[in-house]
């Protein structure tokens, strides 16, 4: 009865019927990849948001389907009650913009005269990216999601039980790569419950297809203040632009121009960055090490990683307060789910949504982690402190690789001493316990956590945060 009611709520309305058709066609193209020996490059640790999940989490290499059990996960006197997971889409194709730049670079190589082994190898290396690919999820990305599903289902068997299958709640950003990631995750769960049986269409699954909610998963598109002050503001990313023309990047430009034997004036930081990312795309998507990886050494890679991190910092991280404040709506949504589960458990009612999974972007996760106070360096990342920031906390490749995930696990515990019932929370980032920002403990009483974040939970209202400040030209600041 209850199960039916949940599924009814998630049943396709007109827009999601359209979505179901899209899912159907995308799933039929999907094939299980053969396990293969992963190609490696010394540059892999520096790909930032284009990092493969297994490069950020090398424990997966042995068996990507076996659960990664962090020894700090609560056990014994605690049972998991609810899991709320925020998941970045899996490995994707380059965007159309990146593909255009890559073509431009390729054109430069073809136009130059003969000579230079590497330049010739690059000119001959196939350009296999086409415009239609524009940021879509690749097969490897579906595999990322299926494997994550298998690991999480084994790690939390009571939550991902067959009985709970119809109560799964999946929410997604409207972008194809996210919708497809949600579908691939469901396929992975199907595989967990029915090994060897081909999965049905997601639309026919008990819980229905993921529901689109861009207000939650792409809050940055709906926040006027963010759009005006950061996204559409030419000077907001000042440090990114300054670093592009700064000495660290200029050295790389000169070096690459000499290596490829093209005039340095024909190159710029954007083209260099796309060349670097091509090494990452070929590794992540094709599993091959392309000659583009040989253009750079690890010192170059660290500089290019910094360039990527600078952008994330100023656009999604601590650079501007609105970056993180715009994510309050998502933070509050997560706590509403947890609150509800706590209430239901206290009344000995069944938990209506034991598993809630939200599929989004690096741009969804970074602001939320910043809102929560994670990976904050003492000094801001600027165009001028590359050296001082060598050991920074804010390294997007560690935080938000493809398929990265932030998971809130709510536990119901019996206090061993007092025999009292209590609720605890653990956070997992990329399947590793993330110590709480306030206490550095690996678990927190739910009430303590709420208390720590009470400002965000009580006083952060999207409508106010995202409103443009009124211009007051009588103010004495003017
Ligand atoms: C753009 O960003 C700069 C630097 O942060 C800031 O001073 C300026 O007010 C912003 N412009 C708008 C329209 O918000
Ligand atoms: C500032 O005040 C003047 C006079 O009251 C007004 O004409 C102008 O539009 C105001 N400017 C802004 C940006 O609000
Ligand atoms: C504008 O600024 C003045 C001086 O700071 C202040 O007295 C006044 O209340 C402000 N007006 C509005 C509409 O915020």
XYZ file of C-alpha atoms and ligand atoms in Angstrom:
520
model
C 0.000 0.000 0.000
C 2.654 2.408 1.118
C 4.930 1.263 -1.630
C 2.206 1.804 -4.212
C 1.629 5.292 -2.916
C 5.297 6.225 -3.237
C 5.524 4.913 -6.729
C 2.362 6.713 -7.665
C 3.913 9.949 -6.562
C 6.914 9.238 -8.748
C 4.776 8.031 -11.643
C 5.442 9.680 -14.993
C 3.516 12.844 -15.651
C 3.649 14.269 -19.162
C 7.208 15.712 -19.005
C 8.638 12.601 -17.402
C 7.009 10.431 -20.065
C 9.130 12.329 -22.568
C 12.068 11.743 -20.289
C 11.297 8.026 -20.174
C 11.552 7.826 -23.952
C 14.907 9.588 -23.813
C 16.067 7.144 -21.170
C 14.906 4.180 -23.149
C 16.905 5.163 -26.185
C 19.968 5.991 -24.134
C 19.836 2.689 -22.272
C 19.585 0.588 -25.382
C 22.901 2.052 -26.516
C 24.451 1.026 -23.251
C 26.660 -2.024 -23.052
C 28.591 -3.470 -20.172
C 32.252 -2.695 -20.557
C 34.813 -5.412 -20.282
C 37.155 -4.871 -17.370
C 40.442 -3.690 -18.775
C 43.838 -2.651 -17.547
C 43.529 1.042 -16.976
C 45.897 3.258 -18.880
C 47.839 5.500 -16.561
C 49.623 8.784 -16.893
C 51.841 10.661 -14.467
C 49.520 13.617 -15.105
C 46.404 11.846 -13.745
C 46.536 13.362 -10.242
C 46.223 16.868 -11.705
C 43.117 16.676 -13.883
C 40.891 18.489 -11.392
C 37.207 18.052 -12.217
C 38.199 15.760 -15.099
C 39.777 13.220 -12.788
C 38.668 9.592 -13.032
C 36.957 8.382 -9.865
C 39.391 5.484 -9.555
C 42.337 7.892 -9.714
C 40.923 9.730 -6.706
C 40.075 6.412 -5.058
C 42.810 3.921 -6.009
C 41.379 1.249 -3.674
C 38.829 0.581 -6.425
C 41.363 -0.708 -8.899
C 41.416 -4.224 -7.456
C 37.688 -4.825 -7.619
C 35.457 -1.923 -8.624
C 32.329 -3.817 -7.569
C 33.423 -4.752 -4.045
C 32.271 -2.335 -1.343
C 34.822 0.123 0.003
C 34.233 -0.240 3.711
C 35.727 2.657 5.595
C 36.700 1.183 8.988
C 35.242 4.274 10.644
C 31.696 3.497 9.541
C 29.386 3.087 12.536
C 28.377 -0.454 13.351
C 27.034 -2.608 16.171
C 24.871 -0.355 18.328
C 23.809 1.732 15.341
C 21.635 0.816 12.383
C 21.379 2.976 9.278
C 17.920 4.478 8.864
C 18.312 6.688 5.828
C 20.825 7.570 3.166
C 20.753 10.853 1.279
C 23.352 10.936 -1.473
C 24.431 13.710 -3.758
C 26.131 12.234 -6.802
C 28.015 13.902 -9.635
C 27.404 12.381 -13.062
C 29.938 9.836 -14.329
C 32.652 10.306 -16.948
C 31.469 12.480 -19.808
C 32.476 13.651 -23.265
C 34.087 17.060 -23.723
C 31.637 19.905 -24.257
C 31.089 21.316 -27.750
C 33.145 24.360 -26.740
C 36.091 22.195 -25.720
C 35.792 20.172 -28.917
C 35.893 23.383 -30.983
C 39.092 24.485 -29.266
C 40.621 21.076 -29.744
C 39.865 21.279 -33.450
C 41.503 24.718 -33.569
C 44.614 23.292 -31.930
C 44.645 20.355 -34.300
C 44.396 22.789 -37.211
C 47.480 24.621 -35.954
C 49.426 21.379 -35.895
C 48.382 20.377 -39.377
C 49.254 23.808 -40.760
C 52.811 23.848 -39.477
C 55.752 22.537 -41.511
C 57.272 19.076 -41.068
C 59.603 18.283 -38.181
C 59.281 17.500 -34.503
C 58.329 13.950 -33.622
C 55.715 14.859 -31.054
C 54.086 17.515 -33.228
C 53.823 14.987 -36.063
C 52.415 12.313 -33.733
C 49.798 14.778 -32.489
C 48.822 15.889 -35.983
C 48.349 12.214 -36.879
C 46.468 11.343 -33.682
C 42.758 10.997 -34.515
C 40.373 13.695 -33.353
C 37.533 11.443 -32.367
C 35.329 13.965 -30.668
C 32.325 15.279 -32.570
C 29.932 18.116 -31.782
C 26.978 15.858 -30.935
C 28.914 14.442 -27.974
C 28.600 17.760 -26.176
C 29.140 16.788 -22.552
C 27.078 13.592 -22.679
C 27.670 10.639 -20.420
C 29.988 8.019 -21.979
C 29.886 4.238 -21.483
C 32.605 4.510 -18.884
C 30.352 7.002 -17.082
C 27.492 4.481 -17.011
C 29.926 1.963 -15.647
C 31.020 4.469 -12.946
C 27.384 4.684 -11.839
C 26.592 0.957 -11.992
C 29.669 0.144 -9.961
C 28.908 2.842 -7.402
C 25.393 1.400 -7.070
C 26.754 -2.107 -6.525
C 29.195 -0.925 -3.863
C 26.666 1.179 -1.982
C 24.062 -1.594 -2.097
C 26.563 -4.034 -0.571
C 27.693 -1.498 1.994
C 24.164 -0.639 3.186
C 22.154 -3.812 2.541
C 19.345 -2.864 4.932
C 18.731 0.419 3.114
C 19.132 -0.892 -0.423
C 16.926 -3.873 0.327
C 14.615 -5.412 -2.203
C 11.749 -4.298 -0.015
C 12.875 -0.669 -0.268
C 13.383 -0.782 -4.015
C 10.018 0.798 -4.807
C 10.641 3.567 -2.281
C 13.892 4.778 -3.828
C 13.703 8.458 -4.593
C 15.874 9.681 -7.441
C 16.139 13.359 -8.293
C 18.253 14.700 -11.121
C 19.428 17.780 -12.939
C 17.846 18.059 -16.376
C 21.184 17.588 -18.153
C 21.397 14.360 -20.132
C 24.553 13.242 -18.382
C 22.785 13.427 -15.020
C 19.517 11.826 -16.148
C 21.528 9.033 -17.754
C 23.653 8.687 -14.607
C 20.537 8.139 -12.512
C 19.318 5.518 -14.958
C 22.681 3.724 -14.973
C 22.679 3.741 -11.177
C 19.264 2.039 -11.188
C 20.600 -0.513 -13.654
C 23.435 -1.245 -11.254
C 20.923 -1.827 -8.459
C 18.950 -4.130 -10.700
C 22.128 -6.077 -11.351
C 22.608 -6.315 -7.580
C 19.179 -7.843 -7.050
C 18.948 -9.898 -10.226
C 22.460 -10.915 -11.262
C 22.559 -11.990 -14.880
C 19.104 -10.668 -15.807
C 19.024 -7.755 -18.241
C 17.515 -4.664 -16.555
C 14.124 -3.396 -17.714
C 13.631 0.139 -18.961
C 13.999 2.592 -16.142
C 10.453 3.797 -16.819
C 9.203 0.300 -15.981
C 11.138 0.016 -12.758
C 9.186 0.006 -9.529
C 10.466 3.392 -8.413
C 10.123 4.996 -11.835
C 12.719 7.147 -13.617
C 14.660 9.903 -11.831
C 12.613 13.082 -11.448
C 14.062 16.316 -12.801
C 14.461 19.191 -10.365
C 16.794 21.951 -11.551
C 15.832 24.317 -8.729
C 17.595 21.865 -6.422
C 20.288 20.330 -8.590
C 21.155 23.425 -10.649
C 20.411 26.066 -8.019
C 23.176 28.190 -9.558
C 21.038 28.746 -12.677
C 18.179 30.036 -10.554
C 20.055 32.472 -8.353
C 19.870 35.957 -9.871
C 22.516 37.389 -7.586
C 24.981 34.647 -8.496
C 24.250 35.078 -12.193
C 24.759 38.845 -12.071
C 27.679 39.089 -9.694
C 29.638 36.016 -10.792
C 28.444 34.054 -13.810
C 27.849 37.004 -16.162
C 30.386 39.295 -14.557
C 33.523 39.715 -16.660
C 35.667 40.795 -13.733
C 34.527 38.167 -11.200
C 37.121 35.686 -12.455
C 39.890 38.260 -12.431
C 42.401 35.880 -10.833
C 41.764 33.183 -13.414
C 42.436 35.611 -16.259
C 45.492 37.069 -14.530
C 46.953 33.621 -13.946
C 46.465 32.765 -17.622
C 48.807 35.582 -18.582
C 51.084 35.214 -15.559
C 54.652 33.831 -15.564
C 53.749 30.211 -14.722
C 51.460 29.893 -17.721
C 53.748 31.871 -20.019
C 56.545 29.392 -19.351
C 54.300 26.535 -20.391
C 53.180 28.397 -23.509
C 56.769 28.929 -24.620
C 57.714 25.357 -23.882
C 54.747 23.875 -25.718
C 55.267 26.188 -28.701
C 58.871 24.959 -28.948
C 57.885 21.310 -28.563
C 55.138 21.480 -31.164
C 57.076 23.883 -33.371
C 54.226 26.355 -33.711
C 54.521 30.130 -33.184
C 53.930 31.028 -29.532
C 51.562 33.802 -30.644
C 49.213 31.184 -32.068
C 48.836 29.570 -28.666
C 47.018 30.797 -25.594
C 46.198 29.459 -22.138
C 42.793 28.145 -23.249
C 44.328 26.050 -26.024
C 46.988 24.730 -23.668
C 44.314 23.798 -21.184
C 42.303 21.946 -23.803
C 45.420 20.057 -24.887
C 45.932 19.000 -21.280
C 42.298 17.950 -20.917
C 42.551 15.912 -24.103
C 45.052 13.702 -22.324
C 42.455 13.303 -19.544
C 39.545 12.675 -21.933
C 41.435 10.046 -23.899
C 42.367 8.279 -20.662
C 38.940 8.503 -19.046
C 36.785 7.869 -22.104
C 38.904 5.626 -24.299
C 41.230 4.169 -21.729
C 44.210 5.111 -23.904
C 47.220 7.254 -23.219
C 47.388 9.725 -26.070
C 50.462 11.650 -27.235
C 48.828 14.754 -25.730
C 49.952 13.405 -22.352
C 53.581 13.650 -23.526
C 53.312 17.375 -24.140
C 53.388 18.118 -20.403
C 55.474 17.128 -17.407
C 54.176 16.999 -13.844
C 55.354 20.550 -13.083
C 53.241 21.810 -15.987
C 50.374 19.636 -14.803
C 50.449 21.221 -11.352
C 50.209 24.688 -12.880
C 47.303 23.611 -15.102
C 45.607 21.981 -12.129
C 45.910 25.283 -10.293
C 44.325 27.120 -13.212
C 41.342 24.748 -13.033
C 41.115 25.041 -9.245
C 41.279 28.836 -9.413
C 38.216 28.858 -11.602
C 36.327 26.489 -9.305
C 37.388 28.513 -6.287
C 36.100 31.827 -7.633
C 33.035 30.476 -9.372
C 31.898 27.641 -7.082
C 33.903 27.847 -3.893
C 34.998 30.377 -1.297
C 35.805 33.136 -3.801
C 32.386 34.771 -3.340
C 29.893 34.163 -0.552
C 26.987 33.886 -2.963
C 28.614 30.832 -4.605
C 27.936 28.722 -1.540
C 24.901 30.579 -0.173
C 23.058 29.783 -3.407
C 23.155 26.111 -2.372
C 21.218 26.606 0.895
C 18.097 25.304 -0.782
C 19.769 21.948 -1.404
C 21.320 21.806 2.056
C 17.937 22.443 3.629
C 16.288 19.859 1.410
C 18.740 17.232 2.664
C 17.970 18.087 6.283
C 14.232 18.004 5.631
C 14.618 14.409 4.499
C 16.675 13.585 7.583
C 14.190 15.343 9.893
C 11.328 13.395 8.414
C 13.121 10.077 8.847
C 13.926 10.938 12.481
C 10.254 11.768 13.143
C 9.053 8.583 11.499
C 11.539 6.466 13.383
C 10.619 8.084 16.699
C 6.991 7.176 16.050
C 7.983 3.651 14.979
C 6.563 4.330 11.542
C 8.171 2.926 8.412
C 10.631 5.313 6.793
C 8.913 6.572 3.674
C 12.174 7.337 1.812
C 15.044 5.237 3.126
C 17.227 6.141 0.130
C 17.268 9.482 -1.643
C 19.730 10.005 -4.464
C 20.292 13.334 -6.153
C 22.235 13.508 -9.411
C 24.009 16.728 -10.261
C 27.280 18.364 -11.145
C 30.636 19.346 -9.717
C 28.987 22.780 -9.646
C 26.337 21.315 -7.347
C 28.748 19.641 -4.930
C 31.453 22.298 -4.572
C 29.180 25.103 -3.354
C 27.497 22.763 -0.883
C 30.829 21.555 0.516
C 31.945 25.179 0.785
C 28.710 26.088 2.550
C 29.506 23.340 5.041
C 33.022 24.685 5.596
C 35.075 21.992 3.897
C 38.412 22.400 2.092
C 38.851 25.988 3.137
C 42.375 27.337 2.977
C 43.600 30.120 5.244
C 44.443 32.315 2.289
C 42.369 32.734 -0.870
C 43.650 31.180 -4.085
C 44.888 34.032 -6.266
C 46.808 34.568 -9.491
C 49.863 35.437 -7.421
C 50.209 32.739 -4.786
C 50.595 29.552 -6.807
C 53.703 28.501 -4.835
C 52.152 29.227 -1.437
C 49.101 27.196 -2.405
C 51.025 24.060 -3.426
C 49.641 22.228 -0.395
C 46.160 23.721 -0.524
C 43.082 21.857 0.648
C 40.976 23.084 -2.258
C 41.977 20.548 -4.930
C 38.991 19.749 -7.088
C 40.500 16.478 -8.336
C 40.356 15.105 -4.798
C 36.932 16.529 -4.046
C 34.857 16.289 -7.215
C 36.222 13.766 -9.724
C 33.689 12.180 -12.092
C 31.059 10.215 -10.141
C 32.051 11.945 -6.905
C 29.490 11.608 -4.146
C 28.622 13.135 -0.805
C 26.492 10.852 1.298
C 24.645 11.595 4.525
C 23.929 8.446 6.535
C 21.440 8.745 9.364
C 21.744 6.097 12.075
C 19.512 5.073 14.915
C 21.693 4.086 17.876
C 21.342 2.703 21.351
C 23.695 4.519 23.669
C 25.741 1.747 25.285
C 25.898 3.452 28.691
C 22.490 5.032 29.096
C 20.584 2.586 26.858
C 18.904 5.690 25.444
C 18.003 5.961 21.786
C 19.775 8.563 19.728
C 20.280 9.585 16.127
C 23.711 9.982 14.610
C 24.981 11.118 11.231
C 28.050 10.255 9.234
C 29.202 11.921 6.051
C 30.970 10.055 3.304
C 32.808 11.871 0.548
C 33.713 9.530 -2.290
C 33.008 6.597 0.030
C 35.423 7.759 2.723
C 34.230 9.092 6.052
C 34.429 12.879 6.026
C 35.114 14.177 9.533
C 32.617 16.784 10.656
C 33.723 20.333 10.026
C 32.936 21.447 13.582
C 34.416 18.619 15.669
C 36.678 16.618 13.348
C 34.811 13.572 14.723
C 33.832 10.804 12.318
C 30.209 10.827 13.495
C 27.936 13.360 15.120
C 24.716 13.348 17.079
C 22.104 14.527 14.621
C 21.073 17.352 16.944
C 24.663 18.562 17.308
C 25.053 18.680 13.556
C 21.841 20.647 13.151
C 22.961 22.980 15.871
C 26.283 23.552 14.163
C 24.523 24.463 10.923
C 21.629 26.331 12.485
C 22.431 29.575 10.705
C 22.148 27.891 7.312
C 19.107 25.871 8.334
C 17.204 28.781 9.849
C 18.434 32.007 8.288
C 19.445 31.201 4.753
C 16.496 31.857 2.480
C 17.152 31.498 -1.218
C 14.696 34.257 -2.092
C 16.673 36.719 0.046
C 20.192 35.411 -0.622
C 19.673 35.370 -4.355
C 17.996 38.746 -4.577
C 20.194 41.472 -6.008
C 21.107 44.003 -3.336
C 19.148 47.238 -3.752
C 21.308 50.050 -5.000
C 21.201 52.758 -2.357
C 22.958 55.805 -3.606
C 22.229 57.757 -0.462
C 24.455 55.320 1.437
C 27.572 57.008 2.814
C 29.735 54.315 1.220
C 29.212 56.063 -2.073
C 31.740 41.963 -10.638
O 32.768 41.466 -9.829
C 33.574 42.440 -9.215
C 34.687 41.732 -8.488
O 34.179 40.916 -7.507
C 32.712 43.306 -8.305
O 33.499 44.328 -7.716
C 31.562 43.897 -9.085
O 30.701 44.586 -8.227
C 30.793 42.836 -9.816
N 29.798 43.393 -10.692
C 28.503 43.179 -10.534
C 27.607 43.757 -11.584
O 28.051 42.562 -9.604
C 20.497 57.242 -7.690
O 19.698 58.337 -7.319
C 19.354 59.203 -8.394
C 18.636 60.403 -7.838
O 17.771 60.032 -6.795
C 18.515 58.461 -9.420
O 18.156 59.264 -10.484
C 19.318 57.269 -9.910
O 18.537 56.482 -10.784
C 19.824 56.414 -8.768
N 20.753 55.401 -9.282
C 20.605 54.135 -9.095
C 21.641 53.236 -9.692
O 19.667 53.628 -8.470
C 20.134 53.979 2.299
O 21.286 54.307 3.069
C 21.032 55.249 4.126
C 22.393 55.622 4.764
O 23.158 54.502 5.024
C 20.051 54.641 5.116
O 19.768 55.582 6.139
C 18.767 54.291 4.382
O 17.877 53.642 5.251
C 19.055 53.386 3.183
N 17.848 53.182 2.423
C 17.419 51.978 2.031
C 16.175 51.961 1.221
O 18.027 50.947 2.293
